[in-house]
Amino acid sequence: MSRRLPFLLGADPASPFPPASQALTEPDGLLALGGDLSPQRLLNAYRGGIFPWFSKGQPLLWWSPDPRMVFATDAVRLSSRFRRALRHSDWIVRADTAFDQVIAACAAAPRPGQDGTWITWEMQQAYCQLHALGHAHSVEVFDGQALVGGIYGVAIGRMFFGESMFSGASGGSKVAIAMLAMTLQEWGWPLIDAQLHNPHLDFLGARMLPRERFLRRIAPLVESPGQPGLWTEAFGERQASLLAQATGPA
């Protein structure tokens, strides 16, 4: 029996992706290869529950794994001990004031079991372009002037597709994801896509959804009115200590 190959994308950035349900089971979720990282192609991919993930020297690879890891925005878990520590924190959280720094820090962050980064220079440039167009966003955690944590991703409608996060100081990424979730919950956004299973995300409250259910959940969200443009003003400047009083799983 011949092994099915991933779909080869056309040269036109508007050319459609195949349905995510056609992704391979081995390797899990590989759907297509080729194409480019143009804004139109990336936005079309995310709308269909698809994201790019490849290493230097590989062709562009597009994925939709089954199951899919997600956060409910009202269910990010911070330990009671960490919440108590945040009561005395002077950290400030902002959005879209240091996107380039966040994505560069995510690319430089060491990953257990990985040699190098999948956030190549080409990927960084593509998401910085999406940010300039108002589709990609960062949440940044500052200790004074120092960037100590952050997360970035893509927003379409009322759906946030997380890409990567980093800690420059202990707990920095936890504050970034928790404050992002708190803000999105206030805006009426129910989910954050976390893509692939990771024990750290498990600890923070993420859960796995079958791909079919994930796609059903995001379909109306990506068609809903969202929060276009920069998020700096709408997000505001928020004290990390707010998370000490937040309700939710401990």
Short mmCIF file of C-alpha atoms in Angstrom, two decimals:
data_model
loop_
_atom_site.label_atom_id
_atom_site.label_comp_id
_atom_site.label_asym_id
_atom_site.label_seq_id
_atom_site.Cartn_x
_atom_site.Cartn_y
_atom_site.Cartn_z
CA MET A 1 0.00 0.00 0.00
CA SER A 2 1.46 3.36 -1.01
CA ARG A 3 1.87 6.00 1.68
CA ARG A 4 -0.26 9.11 1.20
CA LEU A 5 1.75 12.30 0.78
CA PRO A 6 0.89 15.78 2.11
CA PHE A 7 -0.94 18.16 -0.23
CA LEU A 8 1.28 20.42 -2.35
CA LEU A 9 0.10 24.05 -2.14
CA GLY A 10 -0.22 26.19 -5.23
CA ALA A 11 1.89 29.26 -5.87
CA ASP A 12 -1.03 31.70 -5.54
CA PRO A 13 -1.28 32.87 -1.89
CA ALA A 14 -5.06 32.72 -2.27
CA SER A 15 -5.04 29.07 -3.32
CA PRO A 16 -7.08 27.04 -0.83
CA PHE A 17 -5.82 24.59 1.74
CA PRO A 18 -7.31 21.12 1.80
CA PRO A 19 -9.69 20.43 4.71
CA ALA A 20 -7.84 19.85 7.97
CA SER A 21 -9.59 16.48 8.22
CA GLN A 22 -7.30 15.26 5.42
CA ALA A 23 -4.14 15.66 7.55
CA LEU A 24 -1.93 12.63 7.96
CA THR A 25 -1.97 10.52 11.08
CA GLU A 26 1.78 9.86 10.76
CA PRO A 27 3.31 12.30 11.33
CA ASP A 28 0.27 13.48 13.24
CA GLY A 29 -1.37 16.47 11.64
CA LEU A 30 0.87 17.06 8.62
CA LEU A 31 -1.47 18.41 5.97
CA ALA A 32 0.40 20.32 3.27
CA LEU A 33 3.77 21.59 2.14
CA GLY A 34 5.04 24.47 0.07
CA GLY A 35 3.47 27.83 -0.54
CA ASP A 36 4.70 30.90 1.30
CA LEU A 37 4.25 32.88 4.52
CA SER A 38 2.35 35.78 3.00
CA PRO A 39 -0.31 37.41 5.21
CA GLN A 40 -3.14 36.09 3.04
CA ARG A 41 -1.82 32.52 3.17
CA LEU A 42 -1.26 32.62 6.93
CA LEU A 43 -4.70 34.04 7.70
CA ASN A 44 -6.37 31.47 5.45
CA ALA A 45 -4.47 28.73 7.27
CA TYR A 46 -5.47 29.85 10.77
CA ARG A 47 -9.12 30.24 9.76
CA GLY A 48 -9.05 26.56 8.82
CA GLY A 49 -7.30 25.40 11.98
CA ILE A 50 -3.93 25.06 10.24
CA PHE A 51 -0.53 26.49 11.20
CA PRO A 52 3.03 26.45 9.78
CA TRP A 53 5.77 24.58 11.63
CA PHE A 54 9.11 23.69 10.08
CA SER A 55 12.82 23.85 10.79
CA LYS A 56 15.60 25.52 8.86
CA GLY A 57 16.38 23.56 5.72
CA GLN A 58 12.90 22.01 5.48
CA PRO A 59 10.16 23.02 3.05
CA LEU A 60 7.24 24.95 4.51
CA LEU A 61 5.12 22.43 6.39
CA TRP A 62 1.51 23.02 7.44
CA TRP A 63 -0.17 21.16 10.29
CA SER A 64 -3.51 20.47 11.95
CA PRO A 65 -2.90 17.88 14.69
CA ASP A 66 -5.55 15.66 16.24
CA PRO A 67 -6.25 16.24 19.09
CA ARG A 68 -5.58 19.95 19.56
CA MET A 69 -4.41 21.65 22.76
CA VAL A 70 -6.45 24.68 23.86
CA PHE A 71 -7.01 26.95 26.85
CA ALA A 72 -10.46 28.07 27.91
CA THR A 73 -9.91 31.72 28.79
CA ASP A 74 -11.65 31.24 32.13
CA ALA A 75 -9.56 28.20 33.09
CA VAL A 76 -5.87 29.15 33.05
CA ARG A 77 -4.45 27.68 36.25
CA LEU A 78 -1.92 29.44 38.47
CA SER A 79 -0.85 27.75 41.68
CA SER A 80 -1.91 29.28 45.00
CA ARG A 81 1.75 29.77 45.85
CA PHE A 82 2.39 31.69 42.63
CA ARG A 83 -0.70 33.84 43.12
CA ARG A 84 0.48 34.74 46.64
CA ALA A 85 3.87 35.77 45.24
CA LEU A 86 2.15 38.01 42.69
CA ARG A 87 0.48 40.05 45.45
CA HIS A 88 3.78 41.88 45.93
CA SER A 89 4.81 41.95 42.26
CA ASP A 90 5.68 45.24 40.56
CA TRP A 91 5.49 43.69 37.10
CA ILE A 92 3.43 45.53 34.48
CA VAL A 93 1.71 43.83 31.53
CA ARG A 94 1.10 45.57 28.21
CA ALA A 95 0.16 44.55 24.67
CA ASP A 96 1.70 45.33 21.29
CA THR A 97 4.48 47.59 22.58
CA ALA A 98 7.38 45.17 21.97
CA PHE A 99 6.24 42.60 19.40
CA ASP A 100 9.64 42.29 17.71
CA GLN A 101 11.35 41.73 21.07
CA VAL A 102 8.85 39.07 22.13
CA ILE A 103 9.13 37.01 18.96
CA ALA A 104 12.93 37.29 19.03
CA ALA A 105 12.99 36.16 22.67
CA CYS A 106 10.70 33.22 21.85
CA ALA A 107 13.03 32.23 19.01
CA ALA A 108 16.07 32.37 21.31
CA ALA A 109 14.46 30.48 24.21
CA PRO A 110 15.92 26.99 24.75
CA ARG A 111 13.42 24.16 24.21
CA PRO A 112 13.97 20.74 25.87
CA GLY A 113 14.77 18.12 23.26
CA GLN A 114 15.13 20.65 20.44
CA ASP A 115 18.31 21.73 18.70
CA GLY A 116 17.73 25.23 17.41
CA THR A 117 14.38 26.89 16.80
CA TRP A 118 11.43 26.54 14.45
CA ILE A 119 10.92 30.33 14.70
CA THR A 120 13.29 31.02 11.85
CA TRP A 121 14.17 34.48 10.61
CA GLU A 122 11.67 33.93 7.79
CA MET A 123 8.96 33.15 10.33
CA GLN A 124 9.85 36.18 12.44
CA GLN A 125 9.60 38.47 9.43
CA ALA A 126 6.24 36.99 8.39
CA TYR A 127 4.66 37.46 11.83
CA CYS A 128 6.10 40.96 12.20
CA GLN A 129 4.35 41.78 8.93
CA LEU A 130 1.10 40.30 10.31
CA HIS A 131 1.59 42.45 13.40
CA ALA A 132 2.04 45.59 11.30
CA LEU A 133 -1.26 44.73 9.60
CA GLY A 134 -3.02 44.37 12.95
CA HIS A 135 -3.46 40.57 12.91
CA ALA A 136 -0.63 39.36 15.17
CA HIS A 137 -0.29 40.51 18.76
CA SER A 138 2.03 40.25 21.72
CA VAL A 139 1.42 40.44 25.45
CA GLU A 140 4.51 41.63 27.31
CA VAL A 141 5.52 41.45 30.96
CA PHE A 142 7.88 44.16 32.23
CA ASP A 143 9.90 44.52 35.40
CA GLY A 144 10.68 48.21 35.14
CA GLN A 145 12.14 48.56 31.65
CA ALA A 146 13.18 44.90 31.41
CA LEU A 147 11.07 42.48 29.35
CA VAL A 148 10.71 39.39 31.57
CA GLY A 149 8.05 37.40 29.72
CA GLY A 150 5.70 37.40 26.79
CA ILE A 151 3.48 35.55 24.36
CA TYR A 152 2.54 36.21 20.74
CA GLY A 153 -0.06 34.85 18.36
CA VAL A 154 -2.62 35.60 15.69
CA ALA A 155 -6.13 36.96 16.27
CA ILE A 156 -8.96 36.37 13.80
CA GLY A 157 -12.44 37.41 14.82
CA ARG A 158 -12.82 36.35 18.48
CA MET A 159 -10.25 33.55 18.28
CA PHE A 160 -6.63 33.82 19.46
CA PHE A 161 -4.15 31.35 18.00
CA GLY A 162 -1.14 31.24 20.31
CA GLU A 163 2.25 30.68 18.72
CA SER A 164 4.93 30.82 21.41
CA MET A 165 5.80 32.30 24.80
CA PHE A 166 8.96 32.82 26.83
CA SER A 167 10.17 33.62 30.34
CA GLY A 168 13.10 35.94 30.90
CA ALA A 169 12.48 35.65 34.66
CA SER A 170 10.77 32.89 36.60
CA GLY A 171 7.02 33.03 36.02
CA GLY A 172 7.16 35.53 33.16
CA SER A 173 5.36 33.32 30.64
CA LYS A 174 2.74 32.31 33.24
CA VAL A 175 1.84 35.95 33.83
CA ALA A 176 1.70 36.58 30.07
CA ILE A 177 -0.71 33.72 29.29
CA ALA A 178 -2.83 34.34 32.39
CA MET A 179 -3.22 38.07 31.69
CA LEU A 180 -3.95 37.38 28.03
CA ALA A 181 -6.65 34.90 29.07
CA MET A 182 -8.14 37.30 31.63
CA THR A 183 -8.35 40.08 29.05
CA LEU A 184 -9.79 37.87 26.32
CA GLN A 185 -12.40 36.56 28.74
CA GLU A 186 -13.42 40.17 29.48
CA TRP A 187 -13.75 40.72 25.71
CA GLY A 188 -15.91 37.61 25.30
CA TRP A 189 -13.30 35.44 23.59
CA PRO A 190 -13.63 31.87 24.91
CA LEU A 191 -10.55 30.03 23.57
CA ILE A 192 -6.80 30.27 23.04
CA ASP A 193 -5.29 27.75 20.65
CA ALA A 194 -2.12 26.19 22.09
CA GLN A 195 -1.55 23.83 19.13
CA LEU A 196 0.51 20.89 20.48
CA HIS A 197 0.51 18.97 23.74
CA ASN A 198 3.09 20.13 26.26
CA PRO A 199 3.33 19.12 29.97
CA HIS A 200 3.88 22.76 30.99
CA LEU A 201 0.64 23.75 29.26
CA ASP A 202 -1.10 20.84 31.00
CA PHE A 203 0.02 22.29 34.33
CA LEU A 204 -1.40 25.70 33.37
CA GLY A 205 -4.82 24.24 32.60
CA ALA A 206 -4.78 23.54 28.86
CA ARG A 207 -6.77 20.57 27.62
CA MET A 208 -6.98 18.46 24.51
CA LEU A 209 -9.88 18.69 22.05
CA PRO A 210 -10.50 16.29 19.17
CA ARG A 211 -9.69 18.14 15.96
CA GLU A 212 -13.27 17.88 14.66
CA ARG A 213 -14.60 19.51 17.83
CA PHE A 214 -11.87 22.17 17.73
CA LEU A 215 -12.78 23.07 14.15
CA ARG A 216 -16.47 23.31 15.04
CA ARG A 217 -15.65 25.60 17.97
CA ILE A 218 -13.48 28.02 16.00
CA ALA A 219 -15.67 28.23 12.87
CA PRO A 220 -18.11 30.84 14.27
CA LEU A 221 -15.40 32.59 16.30
CA VAL A 222 -13.20 33.46 13.31
CA GLU A 223 -16.25 34.97 11.57
CA SER A 224 -17.19 37.15 14.57
CA PRO A 225 -16.29 40.84 14.98
CA GLY A 226 -12.94 41.04 16.75
CA GLN A 227 -10.51 43.62 18.07
CA PRO A 228 -8.77 44.97 14.95
CA GLY A 229 -5.53 46.93 14.94
CA LEU A 230 -3.09 47.40 17.78
CA TRP A 231 -4.26 46.20 21.19
CA THR A 232 -2.14 48.63 23.22
CA GLU A 233 -4.94 51.00 24.19
CA ALA A 234 -7.73 48.41 24.54
CA PHE A 235 -5.53 46.12 26.64
CA GLY A 236 -4.20 48.94 28.77
CA GLU A 237 -1.41 48.75 31.32
CA ARG A 238 -2.22 46.08 33.88
CA GLN A 239 -0.56 45.13 37.14
CA ALA A 240 0.53 41.50 37.35
CA SER A 241 -0.74 41.59 40.95
CA LEU A 242 -4.30 41.56 39.51
CA LEU A 243 -3.79 37.87 38.92
CA ALA A 244 -3.39 37.29 42.65
CA GLN A 245 -7.05 38.15 43.15
CA ALA A 246 -8.33 36.40 40.02
CA THR A 247 -10.70 33.54 40.54
CA GLY A 248 -10.19 30.24 38.77
CA PRO A 249 -8.52 26.85 39.23
CA ALA A 250 -5.68 26.87 41.76
#
